[in-house]
Tab-separated table of C-alpha atoms in Angstrom:
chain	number	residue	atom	x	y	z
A	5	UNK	CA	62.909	3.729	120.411
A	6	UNK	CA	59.621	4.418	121.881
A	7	UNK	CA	56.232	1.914	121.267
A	8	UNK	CA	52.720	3.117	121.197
A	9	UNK	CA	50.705	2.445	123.442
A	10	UNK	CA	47.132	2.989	124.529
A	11	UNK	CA	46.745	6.473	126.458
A	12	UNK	CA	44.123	5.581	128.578
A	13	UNK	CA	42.547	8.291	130.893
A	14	UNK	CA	39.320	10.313	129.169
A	15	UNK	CA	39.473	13.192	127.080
A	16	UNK	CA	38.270	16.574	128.503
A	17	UNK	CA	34.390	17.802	128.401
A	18	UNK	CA	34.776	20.089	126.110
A	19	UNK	CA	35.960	17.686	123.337
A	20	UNK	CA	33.119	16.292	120.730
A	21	UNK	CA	32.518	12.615	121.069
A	22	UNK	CA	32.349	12.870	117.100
A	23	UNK	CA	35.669	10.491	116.082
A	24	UNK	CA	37.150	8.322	113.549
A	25	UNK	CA	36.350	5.230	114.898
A	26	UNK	CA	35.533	2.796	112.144
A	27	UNK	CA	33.703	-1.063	112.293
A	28	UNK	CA	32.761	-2.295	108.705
A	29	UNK	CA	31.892	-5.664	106.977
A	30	UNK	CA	35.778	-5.720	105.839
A	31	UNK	CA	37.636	-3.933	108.189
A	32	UNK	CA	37.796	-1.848	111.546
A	33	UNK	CA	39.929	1.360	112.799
A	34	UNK	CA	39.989	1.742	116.426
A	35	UNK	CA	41.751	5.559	116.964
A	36	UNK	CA	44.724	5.661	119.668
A	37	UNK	CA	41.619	8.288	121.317
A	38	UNK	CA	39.221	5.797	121.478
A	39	UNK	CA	41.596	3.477	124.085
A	40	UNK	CA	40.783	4.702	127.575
A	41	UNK	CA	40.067	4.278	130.990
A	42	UNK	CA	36.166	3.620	130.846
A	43	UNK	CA	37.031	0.465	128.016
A	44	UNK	CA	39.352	-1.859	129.973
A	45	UNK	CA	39.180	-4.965	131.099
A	46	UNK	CA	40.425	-7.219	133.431
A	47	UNK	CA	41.572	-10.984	133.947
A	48	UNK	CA	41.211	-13.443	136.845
A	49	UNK	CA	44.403	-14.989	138.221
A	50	UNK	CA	46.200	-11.534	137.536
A	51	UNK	CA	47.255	-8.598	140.377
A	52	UNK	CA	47.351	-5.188	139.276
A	53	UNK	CA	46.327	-5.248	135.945
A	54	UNK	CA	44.157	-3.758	133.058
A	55	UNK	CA	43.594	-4.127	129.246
A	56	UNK	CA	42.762	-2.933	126.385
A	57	UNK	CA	40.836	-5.737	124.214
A	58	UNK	CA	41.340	-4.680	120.480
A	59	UNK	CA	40.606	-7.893	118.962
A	60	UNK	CA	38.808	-10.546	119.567
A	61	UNK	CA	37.143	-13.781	117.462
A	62	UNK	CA	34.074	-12.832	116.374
A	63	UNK	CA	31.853	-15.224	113.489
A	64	UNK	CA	32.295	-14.094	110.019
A	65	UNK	CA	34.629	-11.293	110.937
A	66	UNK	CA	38.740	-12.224	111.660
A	67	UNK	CA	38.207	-15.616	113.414
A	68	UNK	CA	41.969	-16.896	114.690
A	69	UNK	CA	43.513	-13.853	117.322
A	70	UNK	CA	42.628	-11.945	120.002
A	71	UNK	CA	44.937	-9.212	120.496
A	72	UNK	CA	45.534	-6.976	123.809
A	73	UNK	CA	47.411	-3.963	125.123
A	74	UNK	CA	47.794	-5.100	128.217
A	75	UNK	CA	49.380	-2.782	131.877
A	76	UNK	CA	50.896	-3.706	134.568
A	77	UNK	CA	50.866	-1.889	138.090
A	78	UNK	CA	54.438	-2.515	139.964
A	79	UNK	CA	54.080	-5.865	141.596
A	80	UNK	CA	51.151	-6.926	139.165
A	81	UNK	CA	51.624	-10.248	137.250
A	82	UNK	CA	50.386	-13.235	137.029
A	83	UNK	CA	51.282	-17.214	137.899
A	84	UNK	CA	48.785	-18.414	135.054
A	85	UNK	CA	48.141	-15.948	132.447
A	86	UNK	CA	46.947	-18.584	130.098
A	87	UNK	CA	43.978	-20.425	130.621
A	88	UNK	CA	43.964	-22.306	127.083
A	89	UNK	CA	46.607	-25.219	126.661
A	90	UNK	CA	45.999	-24.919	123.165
A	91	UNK	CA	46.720	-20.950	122.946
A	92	UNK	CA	49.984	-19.719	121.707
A	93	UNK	CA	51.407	-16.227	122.505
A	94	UNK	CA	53.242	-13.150	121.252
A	95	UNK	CA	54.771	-11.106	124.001
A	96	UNK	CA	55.652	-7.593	122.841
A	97	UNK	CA	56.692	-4.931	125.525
A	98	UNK	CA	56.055	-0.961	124.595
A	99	UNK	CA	57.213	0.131	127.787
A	100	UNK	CA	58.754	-0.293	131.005
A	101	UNK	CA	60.377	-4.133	132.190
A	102	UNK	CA	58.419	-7.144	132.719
A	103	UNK	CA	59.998	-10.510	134.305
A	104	UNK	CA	58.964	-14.017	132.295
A	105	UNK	CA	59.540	-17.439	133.487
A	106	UNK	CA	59.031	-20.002	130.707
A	107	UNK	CA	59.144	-23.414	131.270
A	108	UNK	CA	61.368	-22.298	134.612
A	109	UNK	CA	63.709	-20.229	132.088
A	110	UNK	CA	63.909	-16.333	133.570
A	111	UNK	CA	63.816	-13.790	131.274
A	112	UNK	CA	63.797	-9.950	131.559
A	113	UNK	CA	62.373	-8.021	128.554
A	114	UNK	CA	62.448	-4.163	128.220
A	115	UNK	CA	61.000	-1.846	125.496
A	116	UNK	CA	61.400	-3.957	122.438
A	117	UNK	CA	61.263	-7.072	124.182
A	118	UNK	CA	59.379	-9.967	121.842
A	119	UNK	CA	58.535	-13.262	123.271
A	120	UNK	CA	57.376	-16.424	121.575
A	121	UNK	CA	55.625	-18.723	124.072
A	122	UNK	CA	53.918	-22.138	122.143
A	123	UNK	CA	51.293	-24.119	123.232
A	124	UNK	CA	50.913	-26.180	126.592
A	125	UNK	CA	53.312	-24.460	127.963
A	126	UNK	CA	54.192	-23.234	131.906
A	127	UNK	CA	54.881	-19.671	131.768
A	128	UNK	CA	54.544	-16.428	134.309
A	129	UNK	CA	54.856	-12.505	133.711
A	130	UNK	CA	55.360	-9.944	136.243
A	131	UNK	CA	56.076	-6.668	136.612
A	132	UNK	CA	58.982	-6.471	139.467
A	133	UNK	CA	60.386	-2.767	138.707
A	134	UNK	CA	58.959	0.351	140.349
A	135	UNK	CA	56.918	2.247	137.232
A	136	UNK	CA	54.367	0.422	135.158
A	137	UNK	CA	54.843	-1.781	132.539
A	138	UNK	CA	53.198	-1.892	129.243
A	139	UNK	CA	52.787	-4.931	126.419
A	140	UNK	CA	51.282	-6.063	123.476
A	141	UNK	CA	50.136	-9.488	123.652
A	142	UNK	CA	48.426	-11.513	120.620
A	143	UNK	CA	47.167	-15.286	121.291
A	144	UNK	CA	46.097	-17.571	118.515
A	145	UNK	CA	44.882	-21.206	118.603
A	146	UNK	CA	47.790	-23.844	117.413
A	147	UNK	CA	47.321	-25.824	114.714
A	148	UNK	CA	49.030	-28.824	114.554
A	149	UNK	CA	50.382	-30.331	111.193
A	150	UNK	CA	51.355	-33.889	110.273
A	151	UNK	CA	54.857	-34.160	110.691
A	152	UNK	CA	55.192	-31.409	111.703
A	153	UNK	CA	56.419	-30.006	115.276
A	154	UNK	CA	55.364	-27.638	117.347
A	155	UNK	CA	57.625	-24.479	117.389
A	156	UNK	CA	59.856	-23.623	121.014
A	157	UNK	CA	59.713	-20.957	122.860
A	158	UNK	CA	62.254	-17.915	122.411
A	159	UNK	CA	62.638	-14.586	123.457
A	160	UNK	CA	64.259	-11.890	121.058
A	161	UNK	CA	63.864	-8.106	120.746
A	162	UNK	CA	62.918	-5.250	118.292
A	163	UNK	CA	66.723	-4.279	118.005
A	164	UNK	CA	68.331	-7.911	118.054
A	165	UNK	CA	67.123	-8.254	114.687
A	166	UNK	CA	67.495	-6.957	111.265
A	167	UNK	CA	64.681	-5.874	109.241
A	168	UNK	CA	64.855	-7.582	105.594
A	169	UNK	CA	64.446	-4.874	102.762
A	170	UNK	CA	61.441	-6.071	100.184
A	171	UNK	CA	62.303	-6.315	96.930
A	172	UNK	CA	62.805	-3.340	94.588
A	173	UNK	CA	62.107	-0.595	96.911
A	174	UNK	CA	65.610	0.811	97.683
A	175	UNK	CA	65.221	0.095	101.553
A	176	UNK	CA	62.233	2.340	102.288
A	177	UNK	CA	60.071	-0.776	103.065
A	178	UNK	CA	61.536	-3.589	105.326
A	179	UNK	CA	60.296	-6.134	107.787
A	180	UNK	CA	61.554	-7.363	110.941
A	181	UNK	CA	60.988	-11.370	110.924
A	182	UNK	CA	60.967	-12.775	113.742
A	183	UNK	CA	60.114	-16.179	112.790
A	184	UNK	CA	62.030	-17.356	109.170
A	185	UNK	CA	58.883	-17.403	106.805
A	186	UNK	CA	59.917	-20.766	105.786
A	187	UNK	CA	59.358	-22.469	109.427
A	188	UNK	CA	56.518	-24.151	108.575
A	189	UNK	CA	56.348	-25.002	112.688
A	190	UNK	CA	54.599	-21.968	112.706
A	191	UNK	CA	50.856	-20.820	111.805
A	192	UNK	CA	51.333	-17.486	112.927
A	193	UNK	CA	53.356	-14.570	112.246
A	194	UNK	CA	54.156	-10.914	114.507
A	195	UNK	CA	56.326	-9.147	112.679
A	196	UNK	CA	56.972	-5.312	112.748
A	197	UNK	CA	56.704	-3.808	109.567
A	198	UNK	CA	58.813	-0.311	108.791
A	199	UNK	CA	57.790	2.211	105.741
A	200	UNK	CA	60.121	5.313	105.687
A	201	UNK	CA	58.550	8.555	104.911
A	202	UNK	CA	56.891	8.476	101.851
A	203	UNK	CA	57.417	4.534	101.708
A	204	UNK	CA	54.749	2.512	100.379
A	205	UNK	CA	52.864	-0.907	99.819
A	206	UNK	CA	52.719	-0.141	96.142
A	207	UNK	CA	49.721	-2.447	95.073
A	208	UNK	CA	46.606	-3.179	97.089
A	209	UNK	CA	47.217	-6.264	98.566
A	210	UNK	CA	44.597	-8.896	98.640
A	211	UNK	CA	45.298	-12.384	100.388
A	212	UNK	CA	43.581	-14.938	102.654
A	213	UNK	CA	45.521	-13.699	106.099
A	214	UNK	CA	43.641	-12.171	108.903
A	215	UNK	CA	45.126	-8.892	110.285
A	216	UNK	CA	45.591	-7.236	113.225
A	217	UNK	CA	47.963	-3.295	112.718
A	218	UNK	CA	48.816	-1.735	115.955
A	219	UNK	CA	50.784	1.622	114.693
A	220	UNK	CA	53.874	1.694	117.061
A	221	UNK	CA	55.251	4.831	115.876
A	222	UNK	CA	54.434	7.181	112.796
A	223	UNK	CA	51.850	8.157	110.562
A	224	UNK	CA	50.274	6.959	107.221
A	225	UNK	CA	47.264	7.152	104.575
A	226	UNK	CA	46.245	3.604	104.733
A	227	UNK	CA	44.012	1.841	101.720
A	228	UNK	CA	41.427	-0.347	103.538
A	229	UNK	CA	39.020	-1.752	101.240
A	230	UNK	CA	38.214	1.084	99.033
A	231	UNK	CA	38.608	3.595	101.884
A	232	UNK	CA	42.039	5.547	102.504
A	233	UNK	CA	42.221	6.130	106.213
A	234	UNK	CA	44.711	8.361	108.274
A	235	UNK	CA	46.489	6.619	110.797
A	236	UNK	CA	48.827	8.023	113.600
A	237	UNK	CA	50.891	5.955	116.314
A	238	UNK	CA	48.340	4.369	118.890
A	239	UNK	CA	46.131	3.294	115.757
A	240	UNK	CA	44.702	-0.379	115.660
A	241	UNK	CA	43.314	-2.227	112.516
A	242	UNK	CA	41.903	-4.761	111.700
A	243	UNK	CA	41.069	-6.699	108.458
A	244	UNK	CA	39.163	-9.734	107.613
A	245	UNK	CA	40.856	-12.055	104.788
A	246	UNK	CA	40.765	-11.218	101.395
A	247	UNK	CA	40.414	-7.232	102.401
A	248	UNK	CA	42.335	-4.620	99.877
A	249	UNK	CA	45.029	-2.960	101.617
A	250	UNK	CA	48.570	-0.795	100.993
A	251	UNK	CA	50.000	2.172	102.500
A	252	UNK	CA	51.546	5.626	102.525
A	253	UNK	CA	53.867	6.377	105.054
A	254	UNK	CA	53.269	10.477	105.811
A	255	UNK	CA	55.482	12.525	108.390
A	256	UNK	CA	58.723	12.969	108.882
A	257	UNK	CA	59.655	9.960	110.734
A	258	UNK	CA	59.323	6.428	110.010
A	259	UNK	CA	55.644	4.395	110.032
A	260	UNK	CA	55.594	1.095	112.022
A	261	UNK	CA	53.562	-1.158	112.924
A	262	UNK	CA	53.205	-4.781	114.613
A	263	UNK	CA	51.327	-6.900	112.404
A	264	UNK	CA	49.551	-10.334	113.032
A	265	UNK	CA	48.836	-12.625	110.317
A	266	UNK	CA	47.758	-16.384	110.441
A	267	UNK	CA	50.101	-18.411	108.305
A	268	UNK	CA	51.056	-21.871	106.516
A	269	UNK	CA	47.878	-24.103	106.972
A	270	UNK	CA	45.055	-25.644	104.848
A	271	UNK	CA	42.070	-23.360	104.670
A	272	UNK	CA	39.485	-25.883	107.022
A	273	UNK	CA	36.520	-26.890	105.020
């Protein structure tokens, strides 16, 4: 199975700057073609790395995630990758092996790889192989509940578990869960989410959840808001609550995508 991920470098001279980048009031599209060299960024406390920012919190927009695509030179890593105690983290690899250590637990994760890592938690990633390694990693804010505890840390992958068909759609539409929907220990979900061709979200959904889309493989017409928007492997989206959206899945093979979604709290007055 390969994972999207940004293709960095610059387009040639001779292409037109003219693109399909999109930033509205509801919803933005940033284009696989927009993620290159000249729009990383980098972290302190890290060796050999780079990033692609492709969400971040931002007032009256999608408020809970930040969201990055992040590459790692062989030998690059970092000791203290988290400088929040009150951040928790998705770890998602795309390509190549990283190395994580949490809580003093070692764990190698290849392509597929998926990492849970909660709050106030001691945790390192490097990259010990010999090509570079490549990872999607999301980070949300905990929020505690009464009676509630906070979720542990696991580490699963893509192909460890089985997507769950939704209902009436004779298995072109299924979801990998990672976390049971009814763990209320958790106020986030990253899920991957799998249309086969021609598959489709056959309503426009409308609901309070923040989203971030990064296409990992595929192609699809996507409703956002009243617009429908083509969307290829490499695509990011990204929708502010309460923002119309559904799906065609176009091509010949089948449309994924990672989502992020905040989940299973009182809206804050």
């Amino acid at each position: 199975m390969k994972y999207a991920f940004p293709p960095a470098g610059l387009p040639d001279q001779s292409e037109s700057p003219e693109g399909t980048a999109v930033f509205t009031d509801a919803y933005a599209v940033l284009p696989a073609v927009t993620q290159r060299d000249i729009v990383t960024s980098y972290l302190p406390n890290w060796t050999g790395m780079r990033m692609w920012v492709l969400a971040r919190p931002l007032s009256g927009f999608a408020e809970t995630f930040s969201q990055y695509a992040v590459e790692l030179s062989p030998g690059g890593g970092s000791d203290a990758p988290e400088i929040d105690e009150e951040a928790q983290s998705v770890v998602f690899v795309a390509s190549g092996q990283i190395v994580l250590n949490i809580d003093g637990a070692r764990h190698v994760l290849e392509a597929g790889g998926y990492a849970y890592i909660p709050p106030d938690t001691v945790w390192t990633i490097w990259n010990d192989g010999k090509t570079a390694s490549q990872f999607h990693w999301i980070r949300k804010r905990y929020i505690g509940a009464e009676g509630v505890d906070v979720p542990e840390a696991f580490v699963t992958s893509d192909q460890a578990v089985a997507p769950t068909e939704m209902p009436d759609c004779d298995g072109v539409w299924a979801t990998t869960r990672f976390v049971d929907p009814t763990d209320l220990r958790h106020d986030m979900h990253v899920n991957i989410v799998t249309f086969q061709p021609g598959g489709r979200i056959p309503f426009a959904e409308t609901h309070v959840m923040e989203h971030g889309l990064y296409v990992l493989q595929g192609s699809a017409d996507y409703l956002l808001n009243k617009d429908w928007v083509p969307v290829e492997a490499g695509d990011f989206m990204w929708l502010r609550a309460f923002c119309p959206q559904a799906c065609i899945a176009t091509g010949d093979q089948p449309f994924r995508y990672l989502l992020y979604k905040d989940v299973n709290r009182h809206m804050p007055l």
